[in-house]
Amino acid sequence: MKERKPAASSPALVRILAVCASQAKDYGRCIAAKVPEIEHHMCSKEFLALRACMQTVVKNKA
């Protein structure tokens, strides 16, 4: 089987993840705590915080 190289991360994605690391961790921690009984909107507070952070980073790029 041929080995696949990991996809190169775009600089924008790297920047977003660096700036929003704490929100991403909070969301991931919430999801991980609910496995395997994850339901829709279960971690919406954390998700909305992550989304807001990501949107701010994208908007401030310009």
PDB file of N, CA, C and O in Angstrom:
ATOM      1  N   MET A   1       0.839  -1.167   0.000  1.00  0.00           N
ATOM      2  CA  MET A   1       0.000   0.000   0.000  1.00  0.00           C
ATOM      3  C   MET A   1       0.893   1.242   0.000  1.00  0.00           C
ATOM      4  O   MET A   1       1.864   1.305   0.730  1.00  0.00           O
ATOM      5  N   LYS A   2       0.518   2.215  -0.791  1.00  0.00           N
ATOM      6  CA  LYS A   2       1.282   3.440  -0.923  1.00  0.00           C
ATOM      7  C   LYS A   2       1.016   4.364   0.268  1.00  0.00           C
ATOM      8  O   LYS A   2      -0.115   4.554   0.671  1.00  0.00           O
ATOM      9  N   GLU A   3       2.099   4.901   0.850  1.00  0.00           N
ATOM     10  CA  GLU A   3       1.941   5.819   1.973  1.00  0.00           C
ATOM     11  C   GLU A   3       1.464   7.174   1.481  1.00  0.00           C
ATOM     12  O   GLU A   3       1.897   7.642   0.442  1.00  0.00           O
ATOM     13  N   ARG A   4       0.543   7.748   2.235  1.00  0.00           N
ATOM     14  CA  ARG A   4       0.040   9.072   1.888  1.00  0.00           C
ATOM     15  C   ARG A   4       0.757  10.106   2.730  1.00  0.00           C
ATOM     16  O   ARG A   4       0.950   9.925   3.926  1.00  0.00           O
ATOM     17  N   LYS A   5       1.106  11.199   2.095  1.00  0.00           N
ATOM     18  CA  LYS A   5       1.694  12.314   2.829  1.00  0.00           C
ATOM     19  C   LYS A   5       0.563  13.111   3.451  1.00  0.00           C
ATOM     20  O   LYS A   5      -0.497  13.262   2.848  1.00  0.00           O
ATOM     21  N   PRO A   6       0.780  13.642   4.643  1.00  0.00           N
ATOM     22  CA  PRO A   6      -0.259  14.486   5.225  1.00  0.00           C
ATOM     23  C   PRO A   6      -0.457  15.732   4.362  1.00  0.00           C
ATOM     24  O   PRO A   6       0.478  16.247   3.777  1.00  0.00           O
ATOM     25  N   ALA A   7      -1.698  16.175   4.298  1.00  0.00           N
ATOM     26  CA  ALA A   7      -2.005  17.367   3.515  1.00  0.00           C
ATOM     27  C   ALA A   7      -1.297  18.575   4.130  1.00  0.00           C
ATOM     28  O   ALA A   7      -1.246  18.729   5.342  1.00  0.00           O
ATOM     29  N   ALA A   8      -0.762  19.398   3.274  1.00  0.00           N
ATOM     30  CA  ALA A   8      -0.104  20.613   3.753  1.00  0.00           C
ATOM     31  C   ALA A   8      -1.170  21.559   4.296  1.00  0.00           C
ATOM     32  O   ALA A   8      -2.183  21.793   3.660  1.00  0.00           O
ATOM     33  N   SER A   9      -0.937  22.078   5.471  1.00  0.00           N
ATOM     34  CA  SER A   9      -1.881  23.016   6.073  1.00  0.00           C
ATOM     35  C   SER A   9      -1.681  24.384   5.443  1.00  0.00           C
ATOM     36  O   SER A   9      -0.571  24.815   5.214  1.00  0.00           O
ATOM     37  N   SER A  10      -2.787  25.025   5.183  1.00  0.00           N
ATOM     38  CA  SER A  10      -2.687  26.370   4.641  1.00  0.00           C
ATOM     39  C   SER A  10      -2.256  27.313   5.755  1.00  0.00           C
ATOM     40  O   SER A  10      -2.570  27.096   6.929  1.00  0.00           O
ATOM     41  N   PRO A  11      -1.550  28.377   5.411  1.00  0.00           N
ATOM     42  CA  PRO A  11      -1.148  29.342   6.445  1.00  0.00           C
ATOM     43  C   PRO A  11      -2.351  29.937   7.186  1.00  0.00           C
ATOM     44  O   PRO A  11      -2.278  30.187   8.383  1.00  0.00           O
ATOM     45  N   ALA A  12      -3.458  30.123   6.473  1.00  0.00           N
ATOM     46  CA  ALA A  12      -4.652  30.674   7.114  1.00  0.00           C
ATOM     47  C   ALA A  12      -5.185  29.719   8.173  1.00  0.00           C
ATOM     48  O   ALA A  12      -5.538  30.142   9.277  1.00  0.00           O
ATOM     49  N   LEU A  13      -5.240  28.441   7.861  1.00  0.00           N
ATOM     50  CA  LEU A  13      -5.734  27.450   8.819  1.00  0.00           C
ATOM     51  C   LEU A  13      -4.818  27.366  10.034  1.00  0.00           C
ATOM     52  O   LEU A  13      -5.290  27.305  11.173  1.00  0.00           O
ATOM     53  N   VAL A  14      -3.523  27.390   9.789  1.00  0.00           N
ATOM     54  CA  VAL A  14      -2.561  27.346  10.890  1.00  0.00           C
ATOM     55  C   VAL A  14      -2.757  28.550  11.812  1.00  0.00           C
ATOM     56  O   VAL A  14      -2.766  28.420  13.031  1.00  0.00           O
ATOM     57  N   ARG A  15      -2.942  29.747  11.216  1.00  0.00           N
ATOM     58  CA  ARG A  15      -3.148  30.955  12.010  1.00  0.00           C
ATOM     59  C   ARG A  15      -4.439  30.870  12.824  1.00  0.00           C
ATOM     60  O   ARG A  15      -4.471  31.203  14.011  1.00  0.00           O
ATOM     61  N   ILE A  16      -5.513  30.408  12.188  1.00  0.00           N
ATOM     62  CA  ILE A  16      -6.802  30.297  12.872  1.00  0.00           C
ATOM     63  C   ILE A  16      -6.686  29.346  14.061  1.00  0.00           C
ATOM     64  O   ILE A  16      -7.143  29.651  15.158  1.00  0.00           O
ATOM     65  N   LEU A  17      -6.074  28.194  13.837  1.00  0.00           N
ATOM     66  CA  LEU A  17      -5.957  27.215  14.919  1.00  0.00           C
ATOM     67  C   LEU A  17      -5.041  27.705  16.039  1.00  0.00           C
ATOM     68  O   LEU A  17      -5.278  27.395  17.210  1.00  0.00           O
ATOM     69  N   ALA A  18      -4.034  28.493  15.699  1.00  0.00           N
ATOM     70  CA  ALA A  18      -3.145  29.031  16.733  1.00  0.00           C
ATOM     71  C   ALA A  18      -3.879  30.056  17.590  1.00  0.00           C
ATOM     72  O   ALA A  18      -3.779  30.031  18.822  1.00  0.00           O
ATOM     73  N   VAL A  19      -4.632  30.933  16.950  1.00  0.00           N
ATOM     74  CA  VAL A  19      -5.334  31.985  17.685  1.00  0.00           C
ATOM     75  C   VAL A  19      -6.492  31.416  18.502  1.00  0.00           C
ATOM     76  O   VAL A  19      -6.749  31.861  19.617  1.00  0.00           O
ATOM     77  N   CYS A  20      -7.173  30.421  17.953  1.00  0.00           N
ATOM     78  CA  CYS A  20      -8.386  29.877  18.588  1.00  0.00           C
ATOM     79  C   CYS A  20      -8.138  28.551  19.316  1.00  0.00           C
ATOM     80  O   CYS A  20      -9.072  27.769  19.524  1.00  0.00           O
ATOM     81  N   ALA A  21      -6.914  28.313  19.718  1.00  0.00           N
ATOM     82  CA  ALA A  21      -6.557  27.032  20.339  1.00  0.00           C
ATOM     83  C   ALA A  21      -7.375  26.741  21.600  1.00  0.00           C
ATOM     84  O   ALA A  21      -7.837  25.615  21.790  1.00  0.00           O
ATOM     85  N   SER A  22      -7.573  27.733  22.443  1.00  0.00           N
ATOM     86  CA  SER A  22      -8.294  27.457  23.696  1.00  0.00           C
ATOM     87  C   SER A  22      -9.762  27.136  23.430  1.00  0.00           C
ATOM     88  O   SER A  22     -10.329  26.243  24.067  1.00  0.00           O
ATOM     89  N   GLN A  23     -10.370  27.815  22.452  1.00  0.00           N
ATOM     90  CA  GLN A  23     -11.764  27.521  22.110  1.00  0.00           C
ATOM     91  C   GLN A  23     -11.874  26.134  21.480  1.00  0.00           C
ATOM     92  O   GLN A  23     -12.821  25.402  21.760  1.00  0.00           O
ATOM     93  N   ALA A  24     -10.898  25.777  20.654  1.00  0.00           N
ATOM     94  CA  ALA A  24     -10.902  24.451  20.028  1.00  0.00           C
ATOM     95  C   ALA A  24     -10.751  23.359  21.089  1.00  0.00           C
ATOM     96  O   ALA A  24     -11.419  22.320  21.030  1.00  0.00           O
ATOM     97  N   LYS A  25      -9.892  23.602  22.065  1.00  0.00           N
ATOM     98  CA  LYS A  25      -9.706  22.631  23.153  1.00  0.00           C
ATOM     99  C   LYS A  25     -10.976  22.480  23.980  1.00  0.00           C
ATOM    100  O   LYS A  25     -11.350  21.365  24.352  1.00  0.00           O
ATOM    101  N   ASP A  26     -11.623  23.601  24.284  1.00  0.00           N
ATOM    102  CA  ASP A  26     -12.867  23.547  25.056  1.00  0.00           C
ATOM    103  C   ASP A  26     -13.932  22.746  24.319  1.00  0.00           C
ATOM    104  O   ASP A  26     -14.628  21.917  24.915  1.00  0.00           O
ATOM    105  N   TYR A  27     -14.071  22.992  23.021  1.00  0.00           N
ATOM    106  CA  TYR A  27     -15.061  22.267  22.221  1.00  0.00           C
ATOM    107  C   TYR A  27     -14.711  20.785  22.153  1.00  0.00           C
ATOM    108  O   TYR A  27     -15.570  19.923  22.365  1.00  0.00           O
ATOM    109  N   GLY A  28     -13.460  20.481  21.897  1.00  0.00           N
ATOM    110  CA  GLY A  28     -13.022  19.081  21.839  1.00  0.00           C
ATOM    111  C   GLY A  28     -13.210  18.363  23.165  1.00  0.00           C
ATOM    112  O   GLY A  28     -13.642  17.210  23.209  1.00  0.00           O
ATOM    113  N   ARG A  29     -12.912  19.046  24.244  1.00  0.00           N
ATOM    114  CA  ARG A  29     -13.086  18.465  25.580  1.00  0.00           C
ATOM    115  C   ARG A  29     -14.559  18.163  25.854  1.00  0.00           C
ATOM    116  O   ARG A  29     -14.915  17.122  26.391  1.00  0.00           O
ATOM    117  N   CYS A  30     -15.442  19.082  25.443  1.00  0.00           N
ATOM    118  CA  CYS A  30     -16.881  18.884  25.631  1.00  0.00           C
ATOM    119  C   CYS A  30     -17.365  17.667  24.843  1.00  0.00           C
ATOM    120  O   CYS A  30     -18.074  16.816  25.367  1.00  0.00           O
ATOM    121  N   ILE A  31     -16.961  17.594  23.585  1.00  0.00           N
ATOM    122  CA  ILE A  31     -17.370  16.466  22.739  1.00  0.00           C
ATOM    123  C   ILE A  31     -16.832  15.161  23.310  1.00  0.00           C
ATOM    124  O   ILE A  31     -17.557  14.168  23.420  1.00  0.00           O
ATOM    125  N   ALA A  32     -15.551  15.152  23.688  1.00  0.00           N
ATOM    126  CA  ALA A  32     -14.931  13.931  24.212  1.00  0.00           C
ATOM    127  C   ALA A  32     -15.634  13.454  25.484  1.00  0.00           C
ATOM    128  O   ALA A  32     -15.760  12.249  25.716  1.00  0.00           O
ATOM    129  N   ALA A  33     -16.104  14.378  26.302  1.00  0.00           N
ATOM    130  CA  ALA A  33     -16.777  14.013  27.548  1.00  0.00           C
ATOM    131  C   ALA A  33     -18.137  13.371  27.289  1.00  0.00           C
ATOM    132  O   ALA A  33     -18.642  12.649  28.143  1.00  0.00           O
ATOM    133  N   LYS A  34     -18.712  13.616  26.132  1.00  0.00           N
ATOM    134  CA  LYS A  34     -20.052  13.111  25.824  1.00  0.00           C
ATOM    135  C   LYS A  34     -20.054  11.808  25.028  1.00  0.00           C
ATOM    136  O   LYS A  34     -21.102  11.211  24.854  1.00  0.00           O
ATOM    137  N   VAL A  35     -18.900  11.396  24.506  1.00  0.00           N
ATOM    138  CA  VAL A  35     -18.823  10.184  23.693  1.00  0.00           C
ATOM    139  C   VAL A  35     -19.257   8.996  24.532  1.00  0.00           C
ATOM    140  O   VAL A  35     -18.861   8.890  25.692  1.00  0.00           O
ATOM    141  N   PRO A  36     -20.026   8.057  24.053  1.00  0.00           N
ATOM    142  CA  PRO A  36     -20.563   7.914  22.700  1.00  0.00           C
ATOM    143  C   PRO A  36     -21.979   8.467  22.545  1.00  0.00           C
ATOM    144  O   PRO A  36     -22.610   8.267  21.526  1.00  0.00           O
ATOM    145  N   GLU A  37     -22.475   9.171  23.512  1.00  0.00           N
ATOM    146  CA  GLU A  37     -23.857   9.655  23.437  1.00  0.00           C
ATOM    147  C   GLU A  37     -23.946  11.113  23.010  1.00  0.00           C
ATOM    148  O   GLU A  37     -24.589  11.934  23.662  1.00  0.00           O
ATOM    149  N   ILE A  38     -23.305  11.420  21.905  1.00  0.00           N
ATOM    150  CA  ILE A  38     -23.318  12.786  21.387  1.00  0.00           C
ATOM    151  C   ILE A  38     -24.646  13.048  20.697  1.00  0.00           C
ATOM    152  O   ILE A  38     -25.139  12.221  19.945  1.00  0.00           O
ATOM    153  N   GLU A  39     -25.211  14.180  20.990  1.00  0.00           N
ATOM    154  CA  GLU A  39     -26.449  14.593  20.345  1.00  0.00           C
ATOM    155  C   GLU A  39     -26.244  15.964  19.720  1.00  0.00           C
ATOM    156  O   GLU A  39     -25.374  16.729  20.138  1.00  0.00           O
ATOM    157  N   HIS A  40     -27.076  16.270  18.761  1.00  0.00           N
ATOM    158  CA  HIS A  40     -27.009  17.553  18.069  1.00  0.00           C
ATOM    159  C   HIS A  40     -27.152  18.699  19.079  1.00  0.00           C
ATOM    160  O   HIS A  40     -27.981  18.625  19.984  1.00  0.00           O
ATOM    161  N   HIS A  41     -26.331  19.712  18.956  1.00  0.00           N
ATOM    162  CA  HIS A  41     -26.343  20.909  19.811  1.00  0.00           C
ATOM    163  C   HIS A  41     -25.906  20.657  21.253  1.00  0.00           C
ATOM    164  O   HIS A  41     -26.147  21.487  22.118  1.00  0.00           O
ATOM    165  N   MET A  42     -25.282  19.522  21.520  1.00  0.00           N
ATOM    166  CA  MET A  42     -24.896  19.189  22.879  1.00  0.00           C
ATOM    167  C   MET A  42     -23.808  20.130  23.424  1.00  0.00           C
ATOM    168  O   MET A  42     -23.826  20.477  24.595  1.00  0.00           O
ATOM    169  N   CYS A  43     -22.912  20.548  22.575  1.00  0.00           N
ATOM    170  CA  CYS A  43     -21.819  21.433  22.981  1.00  0.00           C
ATOM    171  C   CYS A  43     -21.906  22.746  22.214  1.00  0.00           C
ATOM    172  O   CYS A  43     -20.901  23.318  21.797  1.00  0.00           O
ATOM    173  N   SER A  44     -23.113  23.244  22.063  1.00  0.00           N
ATOM    174  CA  SER A  44     -23.307  24.422  21.217  1.00  0.00           C
ATOM    175  C   SER A  44     -22.640  25.676  21.787  1.00  0.00           C
ATOM    176  O   SER A  44     -22.151  26.506  21.033  1.00  0.00           O
ATOM    177  N   LYS A  45     -22.579  25.812  23.105  1.00  0.00           N
ATOM    178  CA  LYS A  45     -21.923  26.988  23.691  1.00  0.00           C
ATOM    179  C   LYS A  45     -20.451  27.022  23.280  1.00  0.00           C
ATOM    180  O   LYS A  45     -19.939  28.057  22.830  1.00  0.00           O
ATOM    181  N   GLU A  46     -19.785  25.896  23.390  1.00  0.00           N
ATOM    182  CA  GLU A  46     -18.374  25.798  23.026  1.00  0.00           C
ATOM    183  C   GLU A  46     -18.182  25.952  21.520  1.00  0.00           C
ATOM    184  O   GLU A  46     -17.239  26.602  21.067  1.00  0.00           O
ATOM    185  N   PHE A  47     -19.079  25.345  20.748  1.00  0.00           N
ATOM    186  CA  PHE A  47     -18.996  25.457  19.293  1.00  0.00           C
ATOM    187  C   PHE A  47     -19.160  26.909  18.842  1.00  0.00           C
ATOM    188  O   PHE A  47     -18.406  27.391  17.990  1.00  0.00           O
ATOM    189  N   LEU A  48     -20.131  27.600  19.411  1.00  0.00           N
ATOM    190  CA  LEU A  48     -20.370  28.987  19.022  1.00  0.00           C
ATOM    191  C   LEU A  48     -19.175  29.878  19.379  1.00  0.00           C
ATOM    192  O   LEU A  48     -18.831  30.797  18.628  1.00  0.00           O
ATOM    193  N   ALA A  49     -18.527  29.609  20.497  1.00  0.00           N
ATOM    194  CA  ALA A  49     -17.329  30.364  20.873  1.00  0.00           C
ATOM    195  C   ALA A  49     -16.198  30.106  19.878  1.00  0.00           C
ATOM    196  O   ALA A  49     -15.498  31.038  19.456  1.00  0.00           O
ATOM    197  N   LEU A  50     -16.022  28.854  19.473  1.00  0.00           N
ATOM    198  CA  LEU A  50     -14.995  28.512  18.488  1.00  0.00           C
ATOM    199  C   LEU A  50     -15.302  29.163  17.150  1.00  0.00           C
ATOM    200  O   LEU A  50     -14.435  29.759  16.518  1.00  0.00           O
ATOM    201  N   ARG A  51     -16.533  29.080  16.716  1.00  0.00           N
ATOM    202  CA  ARG A  51     -16.928  29.677  15.437  1.00  0.00           C
ATOM    203  C   ARG A  51     -16.727  31.188  15.444  1.00  0.00           C
ATOM    204  O   ARG A  51     -16.194  31.757  14.494  1.00  0.00           O
ATOM    205  N   ALA A  52     -17.100  31.843  16.526  1.00  0.00           N
ATOM    206  CA  ALA A  52     -16.929  33.292  16.626  1.00  0.00           C
ATOM    207  C   ALA A  52     -15.447  33.670  16.556  1.00  0.00           C
ATOM    208  O   ALA A  52     -15.076  34.640  15.885  1.00  0.00           O
ATOM    209  N   CYS A  53     -14.615  32.914  17.239  1.00  0.00           N
ATOM    210  CA  CYS A  53     -13.178  33.173  17.204  1.00  0.00           C
ATOM    211  C   CYS A  53     -12.647  33.014  15.781  1.00  0.00           C
ATOM    212  O   CYS A  53     -11.913  33.873  15.278  1.00  0.00           O
ATOM    213  N   MET A  54     -13.023  31.933  15.127  1.00  0.00           N
ATOM    214  CA  MET A  54     -12.550  31.687  13.763  1.00  0.00           C
ATOM    215  C   MET A  54     -13.020  32.787  12.815  1.00  0.00           C
ATOM    216  O   MET A  54     -12.246  33.261  11.979  1.00  0.00           O
ATOM    217  N   GLN A  55     -14.251  33.206  12.945  1.00  0.00           N
ATOM    218  CA  GLN A  55     -14.772  34.265  12.081  1.00  0.00           C
ATOM    219  C   GLN A  55     -14.031  35.578  12.317  1.00  0.00           C
ATOM    220  O   GLN A  55     -13.733  36.307  11.375  1.00  0.00           O
ATOM    221  N   THR A  56     -13.707  35.863  13.563  1.00  0.00           N
ATOM    222  CA  THR A  56     -12.964  37.081  13.884  1.00  0.00           C
ATOM    223  C   THR A  56     -11.576  37.050  13.241  1.00  0.00           C
ATOM    224  O   THR A  56     -11.134  38.040  12.683  1.00  0.00           O
ATOM    225  N   VAL A  57     -10.919  35.918  13.326  1.00  0.00           N
ATOM    226  CA  VAL A  57      -9.573  35.785  12.742  1.00  0.00           C
ATOM    227  C   VAL A  57      -9.647  35.991  11.229  1.00  0.00           C
ATOM    228  O   VAL A  57      -8.834  36.718  10.652  1.00  0.00           O
ATOM    229  N   VAL A  58     -10.625  35.389  10.588  1.00  0.00           N
ATOM    230  CA  VAL A  58     -10.773  35.506   9.133  1.00  0.00           C
ATOM    231  C   VAL A  58     -11.082  36.954   8.745  1.00  0.00           C
ATOM    232  O   VAL A  58     -10.494  37.494   7.801  1.00  0.00           O
ATOM    233  N   LYS A  59     -11.970  37.602   9.474  1.00  0.00           N
ATOM    234  CA  LYS A  59     -12.337  38.986   9.165  1.00  0.00           C
ATOM    235  C   LYS A  59     -11.167  39.941   9.365  1.00  0.00           C
ATOM    236  O   LYS A  59     -11.014  40.903   8.616  1.00  0.00           O
ATOM    237  N   ASN A  60     -10.353  39.701  10.372  1.00  0.00           N
ATOM    238  CA  ASN A  60      -9.232  40.594  10.680  1.00  0.00           C
ATOM    239  C   ASN A  60      -8.052  40.419   9.743  1.00  0.00           C
ATOM    240  O   ASN A  60      -7.107  41.196   9.809  1.00  0.00           O
ATOM    241  N   LYS A  61      -8.090  39.400   8.917  1.00  0.00           N
ATOM    242  CA  LYS A  61      -6.998  39.167   7.969  1.00  0.00           C
ATOM    243  C   LYS A  61      -6.950  40.276   6.932  1.00  0.00           C
ATOM    244  O   LYS A  61      -5.876  40.688   6.491  1.00  0.00           O
ATOM    245  N   ALA A  62      -8.099  40.757   6.535  1.00  0.00           N
ATOM    246  CA  ALA A  62      -8.163  41.741   5.446  1.00  0.00           C
ATOM    247  C   ALA A  62      -7.585  43.080   5.803  1.00  0.00           C
ATOM    248  O   ALA A  62      -7.179  43.462   6.776  1.00  0.00           O
TER     249      ALA A  62
END
